[in-house]
Short mmCIF file of C-alpha atoms in Angstrom, two decimals:
data_model
loop_
_atom_site.label_atom_id
_atom_site.label_comp_id
_atom_site.label_asym_id
_atom_site.label_seq_id
_atom_site.Cartn_x
_atom_site.Cartn_y
_atom_site.Cartn_z
CA MET Q 1 78.45 -81.78 39.98
CA PHE Q 2 81.08 -80.12 38.92
CA VAL Q 3 79.85 -79.86 35.74
CA GLN Q 4 76.70 -77.45 37.11
CA TYR Q 5 79.68 -74.81 38.28
CA THR Q 6 78.07 -72.98 35.49
CA HIS Q 7 74.94 -74.55 37.22
CA LEU Q 8 75.72 -73.47 40.59
CA GLU Q 9 72.59 -71.47 39.55
CA ALA Q 10 68.55 -72.30 39.52
CA SER Q 11 66.91 -74.23 36.74
CA PRO Q 12 82.10 -42.63 17.15
CA SER Q 13 82.22 -41.78 20.25
CA SER Q 14 82.71 -38.00 18.76
CA GLN Q 15 86.40 -38.47 18.90
CA PRO Q 16 88.66 -41.62 17.79
CA ARG Q 17 89.63 -43.74 20.37
CA SER Q 18 93.04 -45.88 20.59
CA THR Q 19 93.48 -49.03 18.62
CA HIS Q 20 94.25 -50.40 21.92
CA ASN Q 21 91.30 -49.28 24.40
CA ARG Q 22 93.30 -48.55 27.57
CA TYR Q 23 96.11 -49.25 27.29
CA PHE Q 24 97.94 -47.25 25.39
CA SER Q 25 98.47 -43.97 23.15
CA SER Q 26 95.36 -41.38 23.96
CA ARG Q 27 92.53 -39.77 21.78
CA GLY Q 28 92.45 -37.70 18.78
CA ALA Q 29 90.55 -34.86 18.30
CA PHE Q 30 88.05 -35.36 15.66
CA ARG Q 31 84.43 -33.88 16.24
CA ALA Q 32 81.38 -36.46 14.78
CA ASP Q 33 80.31 -34.80 11.93
CA GLN Q 34 84.07 -35.07 10.64
CA LEU Q 35 83.40 -39.15 10.50
CA GLY Q 36 82.18 -38.91 7.19
CA SER Q 37 85.03 -36.69 5.39
CA ARG Q 38 87.75 -38.87 7.49
CA LEU Q 39 87.05 -42.02 6.74
CA GLU Q 40 86.64 -41.59 3.28
CA ASP Q 41 89.76 -39.94 2.95
CA SER Q 42 91.45 -42.79 4.95
CA LEU Q 43 90.10 -45.39 3.84
CA GLY Q 44 89.50 -43.88 0.29
CA ASN Q 45 92.76 -43.76 0.20
CA GLY Q 46 94.13 -47.47 0.80
CA SER Q 47 95.34 -47.01 3.83
CA LEU Q 48 93.46 -49.71 5.98
CA SER Q 49 94.94 -53.59 5.58
CA GLY Q 50 97.17 -52.13 2.90
CA ARG Q 51 93.59 -52.79 0.48
CA ARG Q 52 92.27 -50.07 -1.67
CA LEU Q 53 88.30 -49.46 -0.82
CA SER Q 54 86.17 -47.83 -1.94
CA THR Q 55 83.66 -46.09 1.08
CA ARG Q 56 80.12 -46.35 -0.86
CA GLN Q 57 80.90 -49.99 -1.87
CA ASP Q 58 82.39 -51.35 1.23
CA LEU Q 59 81.21 -48.92 3.59
CA ASP Q 60 77.86 -48.11 3.90
CA PHE Q 61 76.93 -45.33 6.16
CA HIS Q 62 73.36 -45.08 5.18
CA LEU Q 63 72.28 -47.59 7.57
CA ASN Q 64 68.06 -47.58 7.07
CA GLN Q 65 65.97 -47.53 10.84
CA VAL Q 66 65.18 -51.31 10.65
CA GLN Q 67 69.12 -52.17 10.03
CA ILE Q 68 69.86 -49.60 12.81
CA ASN Q 69 66.85 -51.40 15.16
CA SER Q 70 68.63 -55.02 14.33
CA ILE Q 71 72.37 -53.41 15.57
CA LEU Q 72 71.05 -51.80 18.66
CA ARG Q 73 68.53 -54.70 20.02
CA LEU Q 74 70.57 -57.67 19.03
CA ASN Q 75 72.22 -58.00 23.14
CA GLU Q 76 68.62 -57.04 24.53
CA GLN Q 77 67.74 -58.46 27.82
CA ALA Q 78 64.62 -57.33 29.65
CA VAL Q 79 63.56 -59.57 32.86
CA SER Q 80 60.60 -59.43 35.13
CA VAL Q 81 61.27 -60.14 38.72
CA PRO Q 82 58.28 -62.18 41.27
CA GLU Q 83 56.97 -59.72 43.45
CA PHE Q 84 57.46 -62.59 46.06
CA ASP Q 85 59.69 -65.62 45.62
CA GLY Q 86 58.77 -67.26 48.60
CA ARG Q 87 61.31 -65.93 51.18
CA GLY Q 88 59.55 -61.91 51.01
CA LEU Q 89 59.28 -58.95 49.22
CA SER Q 90 62.10 -58.40 46.50
CA THR Q 91 63.25 -55.20 45.89
CA VAL Q 92 63.91 -55.30 41.96
CA ARG Q 93 60.70 -54.82 39.61
CA LYS Q 94 62.53 -55.89 36.77
CA PHE Q 95 65.76 -55.23 34.55
CA GLU Q 96 66.61 -53.70 31.37
CA SER Q 97 70.42 -54.39 30.00
CA ASN Q 98 71.71 -54.30 26.80
CA GLN Q 99 75.68 -54.16 25.42
CA LEU Q 100 77.20 -53.14 22.08
CA ALA Q 101 80.85 -53.71 20.96
CA ALA Q 102 83.51 -52.12 19.56
CA ASN Q 103 85.94 -54.62 19.87
CA THR Q 104 86.00 -57.91 18.33
CA PRO Q 105 85.24 -59.73 20.41
CA ASN Q 106 82.81 -57.68 22.30
CA GLU Q 107 85.19 -57.14 25.81
CA ASP Q 108 82.41 -56.07 28.13
CA ARG Q 109 80.53 -58.46 30.34
CA ARG Q 110 77.33 -58.36 32.63
CA SER Q 111 75.96 -60.75 35.17
CA ALA Q 112 72.73 -60.61 36.81
CA ALA Q 113 71.49 -63.23 39.70
CA THR Q 114 69.93 -63.68 42.74
CA CYS Q 115 70.81 -65.47 45.52
CA LEU Q 116 69.63 -68.02 47.00
CA GLN Q 117 71.01 -68.94 50.25
CA SER Q 118 70.31 -65.77 51.14
CA LYS Q 119 68.62 -62.43 50.28
CA GLY Q 120 68.53 -59.97 47.44
CA MET Q 121 69.76 -59.25 43.64
CA LEU Q 122 73.13 -58.64 42.61
CA PHE Q 123 74.56 -57.02 39.34
CA GLY Q 124 77.30 -56.59 37.90
CA VAL Q 125 79.12 -54.95 34.99
CA PHE Q 126 83.18 -55.85 33.41
CA ASP Q 127 85.06 -53.53 31.38
CA GLY Q 128 88.21 -55.97 29.92
CA HIS Q 129 91.48 -54.72 28.55
CA GLY Q 130 93.98 -56.02 26.75
CA GLY Q 131 91.48 -58.80 25.46
CA TRP Q 132 87.88 -60.07 26.72
CA ALA Q 133 89.76 -62.84 28.96
CA CYS Q 134 89.64 -61.27 32.49
CA ALA Q 135 86.36 -60.12 32.23
CA GLN Q 136 84.84 -63.26 31.17
CA ALA Q 137 86.49 -65.04 34.10
CA VAL Q 138 85.07 -62.26 36.94
CA SER Q 139 81.70 -62.23 35.01
CA GLU Q 140 81.06 -65.79 35.76
CA ARG Q 141 82.72 -65.91 39.00
CA LEU Q 142 82.62 -63.05 41.14
CA LEU Q 143 79.14 -63.46 42.16
CA TYR Q 144 79.59 -66.70 43.43
CA TYR Q 145 82.34 -65.54 45.93
CA ALA Q 146 80.33 -62.51 46.76
CA ALA Q 147 77.27 -65.03 46.80
CA VAL Q 148 79.14 -67.78 49.27
CA ALA Q 149 80.64 -64.89 51.52
CA MET Q 150 77.36 -64.16 52.85
CA MET Q 151 76.32 -67.50 53.36
CA PRO Q 152 75.98 -68.60 56.97
CA LYS Q 153 77.73 -71.65 58.35
CA GLN Q 154 74.71 -74.14 58.23
CA SER Q 155 74.67 -73.51 54.16
CA LEU Q 156 78.48 -74.39 53.68
CA GLU Q 157 78.32 -76.97 55.64
CA GLU Q 158 75.27 -78.38 53.07
CA LEU Q 159 77.46 -77.35 50.45
CA GLU Q 160 80.58 -79.42 52.02
CA ARG Q 161 78.47 -82.52 52.57
CA CYS Q 162 77.04 -82.73 49.19
CA VAL Q 163 80.58 -82.53 47.58
CA GLU Q 164 81.88 -85.27 49.94
CA HIS Q 165 78.49 -87.44 49.14
CA GLY Q 166 78.98 -86.68 45.47
CA ARG Q 167 75.07 -85.20 46.29
CA PRO Q 168 73.28 -82.82 43.90
CA VAL Q 169 74.87 -79.53 45.22
CA PRO Q 170 71.97 -76.40 46.58
CA PRO Q 171 72.10 -73.96 43.69
CA ILE Q 172 73.55 -70.74 44.91
CA LEU Q 173 72.73 -68.77 42.49
CA GLN Q 174 69.96 -68.00 40.12
CA TRP Q 175 71.22 -66.76 36.73
CA TYR Q 176 69.73 -64.38 34.20
CA LYS Q 177 71.45 -65.25 31.19
CA HIS Q 178 71.42 -63.98 27.60
CA HIS Q 179 71.65 -66.34 24.96
CA SER Q 180 74.61 -64.73 23.26
CA ASP Q 181 76.45 -64.95 26.95
CA PHE Q 182 80.22 -67.41 26.28
CA ASN Q 183 80.87 -69.54 29.12
CA TYR Q 184 84.58 -70.53 30.81
CA ARG Q 185 83.40 -74.58 30.51
CA GLU Q 186 86.72 -76.41 29.94
CA SER Q 187 87.77 -74.30 33.71
CA ALA Q 188 84.86 -75.04 34.97
CA SER Q 189 86.60 -77.99 37.17
CA LEU Q 190 89.22 -75.72 38.03
CA TYR Q 191 86.87 -72.20 38.57
CA ILE Q 192 84.10 -74.68 41.33
CA ASP Q 193 87.80 -76.19 43.08
CA HIS Q 194 88.74 -72.83 44.21
CA LEU Q 195 85.66 -71.78 45.19
CA ARG Q 196 85.23 -74.86 47.11
CA VAL Q 197 88.56 -74.18 49.14
CA PHE Q 198 87.18 -70.56 49.98
CA TRP Q 199 83.86 -72.00 52.12
CA GLN Q 200 86.18 -74.92 53.11
CA GLU Q 201 88.42 -71.57 55.00
CA LEU Q 202 85.08 -70.02 55.60
CA LEU Q 203 84.07 -73.16 57.99
CA ASP Q 204 87.61 -73.20 59.38
CA SER Q 205 86.83 -69.79 60.43
CA GLU Q 206 85.68 -69.53 64.25
CA ASP Q 207 83.75 -66.31 63.76
CA HIS Q 208 82.36 -66.68 60.62
CA GLY Q 209 78.21 -67.83 61.99
CA GLU Q 210 75.79 -65.95 60.19
CA GLY Q 211 78.49 -65.06 57.20
CA MET Q 212 79.99 -62.26 56.56
CA SER Q 213 78.26 -58.90 56.78
CA LEU Q 214 77.37 -57.31 52.57
CA PRO Q 215 80.90 -54.83 52.50
CA ASP Q 216 82.89 -57.52 54.18
CA ALA Q 217 81.57 -59.94 51.68
CA LEU Q 218 81.99 -57.51 48.95
CA ASP Q 219 85.50 -56.83 49.81
CA HIS Q 220 86.68 -59.98 50.36
CA ALA Q 221 85.11 -61.48 47.42
CA PHE Q 222 87.08 -59.19 45.29
CA LYS Q 223 90.42 -60.11 46.83
CA ARG Q 224 90.24 -63.89 47.02
CA LEU Q 225 88.94 -64.11 43.34
CA ASP Q 226 91.78 -61.85 41.71
CA GLY Q 227 94.33 -63.73 44.65
CA ASP Q 228 92.84 -67.13 42.86
CA ILE Q 229 93.32 -65.97 39.74
CA SER Q 230 97.00 -65.08 40.25
CA LEU Q 231 97.42 -68.07 41.56
CA GLU Q 232 95.82 -70.38 38.96
CA ALA Q 233 98.17 -68.65 36.43
CA GLN Q 234 101.28 -69.65 38.22
CA VAL Q 235 100.66 -73.36 39.27
CA PRO Q 236 100.68 -76.96 37.50
CA LEU Q 237 97.26 -77.27 35.48
CA SER Q 238 95.99 -80.33 33.97
CA ASN Q 239 95.92 -79.79 30.17
CA ASP Q 240 97.81 -76.96 28.11
CA LEU Q 241 93.76 -75.39 27.40
CA MET Q 242 92.96 -74.84 31.01
CA LYS Q 243 96.62 -73.37 31.57
CA SER Q 244 96.64 -71.02 28.36
CA THR Q 245 93.21 -69.40 29.74
CA ALA Q 246 94.44 -69.20 33.28
CA ILE Q 247 97.73 -67.62 31.66
CA GLN Q 248 95.29 -65.12 29.19
CA VAL Q 249 92.97 -64.03 32.37
CA ALA Q 250 95.41 -62.95 34.68
CA PHE Q 251 97.57 -61.13 32.23
CA ALA Q 252 94.13 -59.41 30.92
CA GLY Q 253 92.61 -56.54 33.14
CA CYS Q 254 89.28 -55.94 33.86
CA THR Q 255 87.39 -52.87 35.90
CA ALA Q 256 83.87 -54.15 37.67
CA SER Q 257 81.04 -52.38 39.40
CA VAL Q 258 78.63 -55.07 41.19
CA ALA Q 259 75.52 -54.03 43.06
CA HIS Q 260 74.03 -56.35 45.17
CA ILE Q 261 70.49 -54.72 46.28
CA GLY Q 262 68.55 -56.16 49.55
CA THR Q 263 64.87 -54.99 51.18
CA GLU Q 264 67.04 -52.71 53.24
CA GLY Q 265 69.81 -50.97 50.23
CA ILE Q 266 71.75 -50.89 48.20
CA HIS Q 267 75.51 -51.97 48.90
CA VAL Q 268 77.67 -51.10 45.39
CA ALA Q 269 82.01 -52.14 45.71
CA ASN Q 270 84.04 -50.74 42.55
CA THR Q 271 86.81 -51.26 41.59
CA GLY Q 272 88.03 -49.20 38.87
CA ASP Q 273 86.10 -47.04 36.39
CA CYS Q 274 82.44 -48.72 35.98
CA ARG Q 275 80.19 -46.55 37.67
CA VAL Q 276 76.94 -47.34 39.36
CA VAL Q 277 74.39 -44.71 39.16
CA LEU Q 278 70.70 -44.25 41.49
CA GLY Q 279 68.26 -42.16 39.47
CA VAL Q 280 66.05 -40.77 42.11
CA GLN Q 281 62.83 -38.42 41.18
CA GLU Q 282 62.43 -35.55 43.30
CA GLU Q 283 58.92 -34.49 44.64
CA ASP Q 284 58.37 -31.65 41.73
CA GLY Q 285 58.54 -34.66 38.87
CA SER Q 286 62.34 -33.85 38.35
CA TRP Q 287 65.16 -36.20 37.86
CA SER Q 288 68.87 -36.18 39.96
CA ALA Q 289 71.42 -38.40 39.48
CA LEU Q 290 73.35 -39.73 42.98
CA PRO Q 291 76.88 -41.90 42.17
CA LEU Q 292 76.97 -44.98 44.31
CA SER Q 293 80.63 -45.20 42.57
CA GLN Q 294 83.40 -42.68 41.75
CA ASP Q 295 85.61 -43.91 39.31
CA HIS Q 296 89.36 -44.79 39.54
CA ASN Q 297 91.30 -42.80 37.09
CA SER Q 298 93.72 -40.44 36.76
CA GLN Q 299 90.51 -37.53 36.82
CA ASN Q 300 90.44 -38.72 41.13
CA LYS Q 301 92.50 -37.43 43.47
CA ALA Q 302 92.18 -39.23 45.95
CA GLU Q 303 93.22 -42.24 44.46
CA VAL Q 304 96.51 -40.58 41.84
CA ASP Q 305 97.59 -39.41 46.12
CA ARG Q 306 97.22 -42.98 47.54
CA ILE Q 307 98.57 -44.57 44.27
CA LYS Q 308 101.70 -42.64 44.94
CA ALA Q 309 102.02 -42.98 48.36
CA LEU Q 310 102.88 -46.24 48.40
CA HIS Q 311 106.07 -46.41 46.88
CA PRO Q 312 108.92 -43.74 47.02
CA SER Q 313 108.97 -40.51 46.52
CA SER Q 314 111.80 -40.41 43.81
CA GLU Q 315 108.45 -42.41 41.61
CA LYS Q 316 106.48 -39.71 42.21
CA ASP Q 317 106.64 -38.44 38.36
CA THR Q 318 106.17 -41.34 37.07
CA VAL Q 319 103.81 -43.72 38.42
CA ILE Q 320 101.68 -42.00 36.48
CA THR Q 321 102.09 -40.02 33.99
CA ASP Q 322 100.40 -39.17 30.29
CA ASP Q 323 96.86 -39.74 33.11
CA ARG Q 324 97.73 -43.38 32.78
CA LEU Q 325 99.30 -46.22 35.64
CA LEU Q 326 102.87 -45.87 34.74
CA GLY Q 327 101.94 -44.08 31.47
CA VAL Q 328 100.10 -47.04 30.20
CA LEU Q 329 96.91 -48.28 32.03
CA MET Q 330 93.50 -45.35 32.43
CA PRO Q 331 92.28 -47.52 34.93
CA LEU Q 332 94.49 -47.61 38.84
CA ARG Q 333 92.76 -50.37 40.24
CA ALA Q 334 91.59 -53.76 38.19
CA PHE Q 335 91.47 -57.95 38.41
CA GLY Q 336 94.35 -59.29 36.75
CA ASP Q 337 96.78 -56.80 34.47
CA VAL Q 338 99.64 -58.73 36.54
CA ARG Q 339 102.17 -57.07 34.25
CA PHE Q 340 101.28 -54.25 36.95
CA LYS Q 341 101.31 -56.53 40.27
CA TRP Q 342 103.38 -59.57 40.00
CA SER Q 343 107.65 -58.99 40.03
CA HIS Q 344 109.34 -58.34 36.58
CA GLU Q 345 111.56 -62.29 37.64
CA LEU Q 346 108.22 -63.71 38.01
CA GLN Q 347 106.31 -62.38 34.55
CA GLN Q 348 109.57 -64.01 32.78
CA SER Q 349 109.29 -67.09 34.74
CA VAL Q 350 105.39 -67.84 33.87
CA LEU Q 351 105.94 -66.74 30.37
CA ALA Q 352 108.58 -68.96 29.65
CA GLY Q 353 107.17 -72.02 31.21
CA LEU Q 354 104.16 -71.45 29.08
CA GLU Q 355 106.43 -70.50 25.52
CA SER Q 356 107.85 -74.65 25.45
CA ARG Q 357 104.26 -75.43 25.04
CA VAL Q 358 101.97 -72.49 23.57
CA ASP Q 359 102.62 -70.05 20.84
CA LEU Q 360 102.39 -66.68 22.99
CA ASP Q 361 101.48 -64.65 20.38
CA SER Q 362 98.30 -66.63 19.80
CA LEU Q 363 97.70 -65.29 22.98
CA ASN Q 364 98.42 -62.51 22.52
CA LEU Q 365 100.76 -62.21 24.76
CA TYR Q 366 104.18 -60.22 24.60
CA GLN Q 367 107.13 -59.61 26.68
CA TYR Q 368 106.65 -56.45 28.06
CA THR Q 369 107.42 -54.20 31.14
CA PRO Q 370 106.36 -50.86 31.25
CA PRO Q 371 108.69 -48.25 32.21
CA ASN Q 372 109.88 -47.53 35.62
CA TYR Q 373 108.74 -50.63 36.80
CA LEU Q 374 110.80 -50.52 39.84
CA THR Q 375 108.31 -51.46 43.22
CA PRO Q 376 105.29 -53.51 42.55
CA PRO Q 377 102.80 -53.71 43.26
CA TYR Q 378 101.20 -50.64 41.26
CA LEU Q 379 98.28 -52.20 40.98
CA ASP Q 380 94.92 -53.80 42.96
CA VAL Q 381 91.48 -54.82 42.75
CA ALA Q 382 90.43 -53.74 46.56
CA PRO Q 383 86.88 -52.20 45.96
CA ASP Q 384 85.78 -49.03 47.39
CA ILE Q 385 82.34 -49.90 49.40
CA THR Q 386 79.00 -47.79 49.47
CA TYR Q 387 76.24 -48.20 51.11
CA HIS Q 388 72.34 -46.63 50.07
CA LYS Q 389 69.50 -47.06 52.35
CA LEU Q 390 66.44 -46.99 50.00
CA ARG Q 391 64.14 -43.97 50.32
CA PRO Q 392 60.50 -44.20 48.29
CA LYS Q 393 62.19 -41.87 45.60
CA ASP Q 394 65.09 -43.77 44.67
CA ARG Q 395 63.29 -44.76 41.42
CA PHE Q 396 66.06 -47.43 39.55
CA LEU Q 397 69.76 -47.20 39.24
CA ILE Q 398 72.48 -47.71 36.28
CA LEU Q 399 75.44 -49.60 36.18
CA GLY Q 400 77.45 -48.68 32.69
CA THR Q 401 80.84 -49.84 31.49
CA ASP Q 402 82.91 -46.47 30.53
CA GLY Q 403 81.84 -46.54 27.08
CA LEU Q 404 78.59 -45.63 27.91
CA TRP Q 405 80.29 -42.73 30.84
CA ASP Q 406 82.18 -41.58 27.96
CA GLU Q 407 79.13 -40.79 26.22
CA LEU Q 408 76.93 -39.30 28.56
CA SER Q 409 76.93 -38.09 31.95
CA SER Q 410 75.27 -39.10 35.40
CA GLU Q 411 72.63 -36.77 34.92
CA GLU Q 412 72.22 -37.12 31.55
CA ALA Q 413 72.09 -40.81 31.77
CA VAL Q 414 69.04 -40.49 35.02
CA ARG Q 415 67.49 -37.89 33.34
CA LEU Q 416 67.12 -39.90 29.65
CA VAL Q 417 66.26 -43.06 31.40
CA GLY Q 418 63.85 -40.71 33.95
CA GLU Q 419 61.39 -39.48 31.37
CA HIS Q 420 61.55 -43.02 29.34
CA LEU Q 421 59.92 -43.82 32.37
CA SER Q 422 57.58 -41.90 33.60
CA GLY Q 423 56.53 -40.44 29.51
CA ILE Q 424 57.36 -36.83 31.26
CA HIS Q 425 59.38 -34.31 29.00
CA LEU Q 426 59.88 -31.79 31.74
CA GLN Q 427 61.23 -28.41 30.44
CA ALA Q 428 62.06 -25.30 32.98
CA PRO Q 429 60.18 -22.39 32.34
CA VAL Q 430 62.28 -19.95 29.46
CA SER Q 431 64.21 -17.61 31.18
CA PRO Q 432 64.36 -13.98 31.62
CA SER Q 433 67.94 -14.34 29.38
CA GLU Q 434 66.17 -16.37 27.37
CA ARG Q 435 63.13 -14.60 26.94
CA GLN Q 436 66.25 -11.48 25.02
CA LEU Q 437 67.39 -13.58 22.50
CA LYS Q 438 67.86 -12.89 19.10
CA LEU Q 439 64.84 -15.38 16.43
CA GLY Q 440 67.15 -17.21 15.34
CA GLN Q 441 68.52 -17.95 18.88
CA MET Q 442 65.12 -18.70 19.80
CA HIS Q 443 64.66 -20.98 17.25
CA GLU Q 444 67.40 -23.11 18.44
CA LEU Q 445 66.23 -23.07 21.90
CA LEU Q 446 62.87 -24.26 20.62
CA LEU Q 447 64.53 -27.10 18.53
CA LYS Q 448 66.35 -28.41 21.45
CA ARG Q 449 63.00 -28.12 23.65
CA ARG Q 450 61.78 -30.23 21.69
CA ALA Q 451 64.42 -32.52 20.99
CA ARG Q 452 64.44 -33.36 24.28
CA ALA Q 453 60.18 -34.55 24.22
CA SER Q 454 60.89 -36.21 21.14
CA PRO Q 455 59.31 -39.50 22.16
CA ALA Q 456 61.66 -43.13 22.54
CA PRO Q 457 61.64 -45.77 19.70
CA ASP Q 458 62.55 -48.06 22.55
CA THR Q 459 60.90 -50.37 24.72
CA ASN Q 460 64.16 -51.19 26.77
CA ALA Q 461 65.83 -48.31 28.58
CA ALA Q 462 69.45 -49.76 28.29
CA THR Q 463 69.08 -49.64 24.60
CA HIS Q 464 67.52 -46.12 24.94
CA LEU Q 465 70.96 -45.10 26.68
CA ILE Q 466 72.99 -46.92 24.09
CA ARG Q 467 70.84 -45.00 21.14
CA ARG Q 468 71.41 -41.47 22.65
CA ALA Q 469 74.87 -41.78 23.87
CA LEU Q 470 76.02 -42.47 20.05
CA GLY Q 471 73.44 -40.80 18.57
CA THR Q 472 72.36 -37.39 20.00
CA GLY Q 473 73.09 -34.47 17.91
CA GLU Q 474 73.63 -30.76 18.18
CA TYR Q 475 70.36 -29.69 19.62
CA GLY Q 476 69.74 -32.75 21.83
CA GLU Q 477 67.84 -34.02 19.03
CA LEU Q 478 68.35 -37.74 17.88
CA CYS Q 479 70.51 -37.56 14.76
CA HIS Q 480 69.88 -40.54 12.14
CA GLU Q 481 73.04 -39.85 9.88
CA ARG Q 482 75.25 -40.14 13.49
CA LEU Q 483 73.92 -42.78 14.78
CA ALA Q 484 74.20 -45.01 11.28
CA SER Q 485 77.59 -43.59 10.82
CA MET Q 486 79.03 -45.28 14.30
CA LEU Q 487 77.21 -48.63 13.68
CA ALA Q 488 78.05 -48.71 10.30
CA LEU Q 489 81.92 -48.28 11.41
CA PRO Q 490 83.84 -51.64 9.65
CA GLU Q 491 85.12 -53.47 12.98
CA ASP Q 492 88.95 -51.78 12.47
CA LEU Q 493 87.81 -48.85 12.69
CA ALA Q 494 85.16 -48.67 15.64
CA ARG Q 495 86.87 -49.53 18.62
CA MET Q 496 88.88 -46.07 17.49
CA TYR Q 497 85.48 -43.86 17.73
CA ARG Q 498 84.03 -45.44 20.65
CA ASP Q 499 84.39 -47.80 23.32
CA ASP Q 500 82.46 -51.13 23.82
CA ILE Q 501 79.01 -50.24 26.00
CA THR Q 502 77.48 -52.59 28.61
CA ALA Q 503 74.55 -50.70 30.37
CA THR Q 504 72.10 -52.27 32.69
CA VAL Q 505 68.77 -50.77 34.35
CA VAL Q 506 67.38 -51.76 37.52
CA TYR Q 507 63.63 -50.63 38.41
CA LEU Q 508 63.45 -50.64 42.48
CA ASN Q 509 60.05 -51.13 44.64
CA SER Q 510 60.36 -48.06 46.06
CA ASN Q 511 56.71 -49.13 47.17
CA LEU Q 512 59.44 -51.18 49.99
CA ALA Q 513 60.68 -48.08 51.26
CA ARG Q 514 57.92 -46.43 52.12
CA PRO Q 515 56.79 -46.26 55.64
CA GLN Q 516 54.59 -48.35 56.89
CA HIS Q 517 50.97 -47.62 58.48
CA ASP Q 518 48.93 -49.61 60.83
#
């Protein structure tokens, strides 16, 4: 039965990035059109890994269209959802998803599943930092925690009876996996054990009854899983591999956005700087973006004020410096990242206990304490929860990691998907001021307008978003040379110019939101 944990389910950016992603240092200031020449300068001089490179021999920026499509479509996923699943109409018609790595391996993860013991579907995107370990674990586990929290006591009792008597456990989730998705199979028994402890505690609660409300379930799932990740890194485990995995998960980190889509509306739980945006089609056919999450970073004044209020006034100038938590971490809420949560003594104790058995360097762990680490914890996982009642004009949902939003605004992303969906590229009338443009300026304006109307080469909207995020040129046109350059970057350099990108587009059954007439 425990083998089923992975089956508690039914059958360049234009600017170079820090090589540490969201840890340390900040981005530089090259423009996209400088990419090739700067790379030729650095690589041609042999500055990469101490090896002299010929850009003509080692770097081919002239990918053809077939090669570009092959790279962009490698991780595509498209799933059509049955309109009626035996329990009711589905709010989701279909979803399309894709990922493009900059780090090696990719530090982003994604999840999608139908709740089988309650109603609705769950979608998540997870952006790892300090490695991929935390994002991997959270992507495998978080949807289970949310689904269990929503389940009524009667269903939880059936789960417990099955485990006690060694019978097959009723599936909790129907997962929609991509063939490249990875699972921590060695840790499956640990994960199911802790999930079981969670549902046992819910069974012991007198007021669980019909299950938690969606906001409470999502909030509880985030906090409980983060607590389990912290606990697993501290307690003795059955073997070195499981222990080292637990340590990696806890010391790495990840941000997360999860959306539950039900017949009445959408609940979104967000911690960190992934983002969920609703695509709305107005009566005139135009598209508008409605954010259903807010980024937890230094650009969010309320978030900065919240964190400063948790620490003594003597730390007001050090808690956030250089737009980062303690001058180090960009997202201000996250899973894992115990280096910003545990006391210095606990961190040393846990790493020292591992040191004799496992090489810390092989786990990419190192003895490091952020500067001005005086009154931990500085970081928590508590998600912001938002609810949106569905309307007929709500057409799709975009979930994306920050690699997408670094390149596209919410409005741009919604317009791209909306026009991709409808096949109609709306152009505003030429304004009075535009009529006064000189001939050359008018030519530029027409180029921009024509670029917007060019047909999309991708049927998958998530791929369309990634293509446009990396390949949009000066006039809004799709620039083959720019896209080829971004995709041809070698592994050592790709993460300097762009981040891992994950996008999931969920198409809504807007007919469910229409008033029913007799």
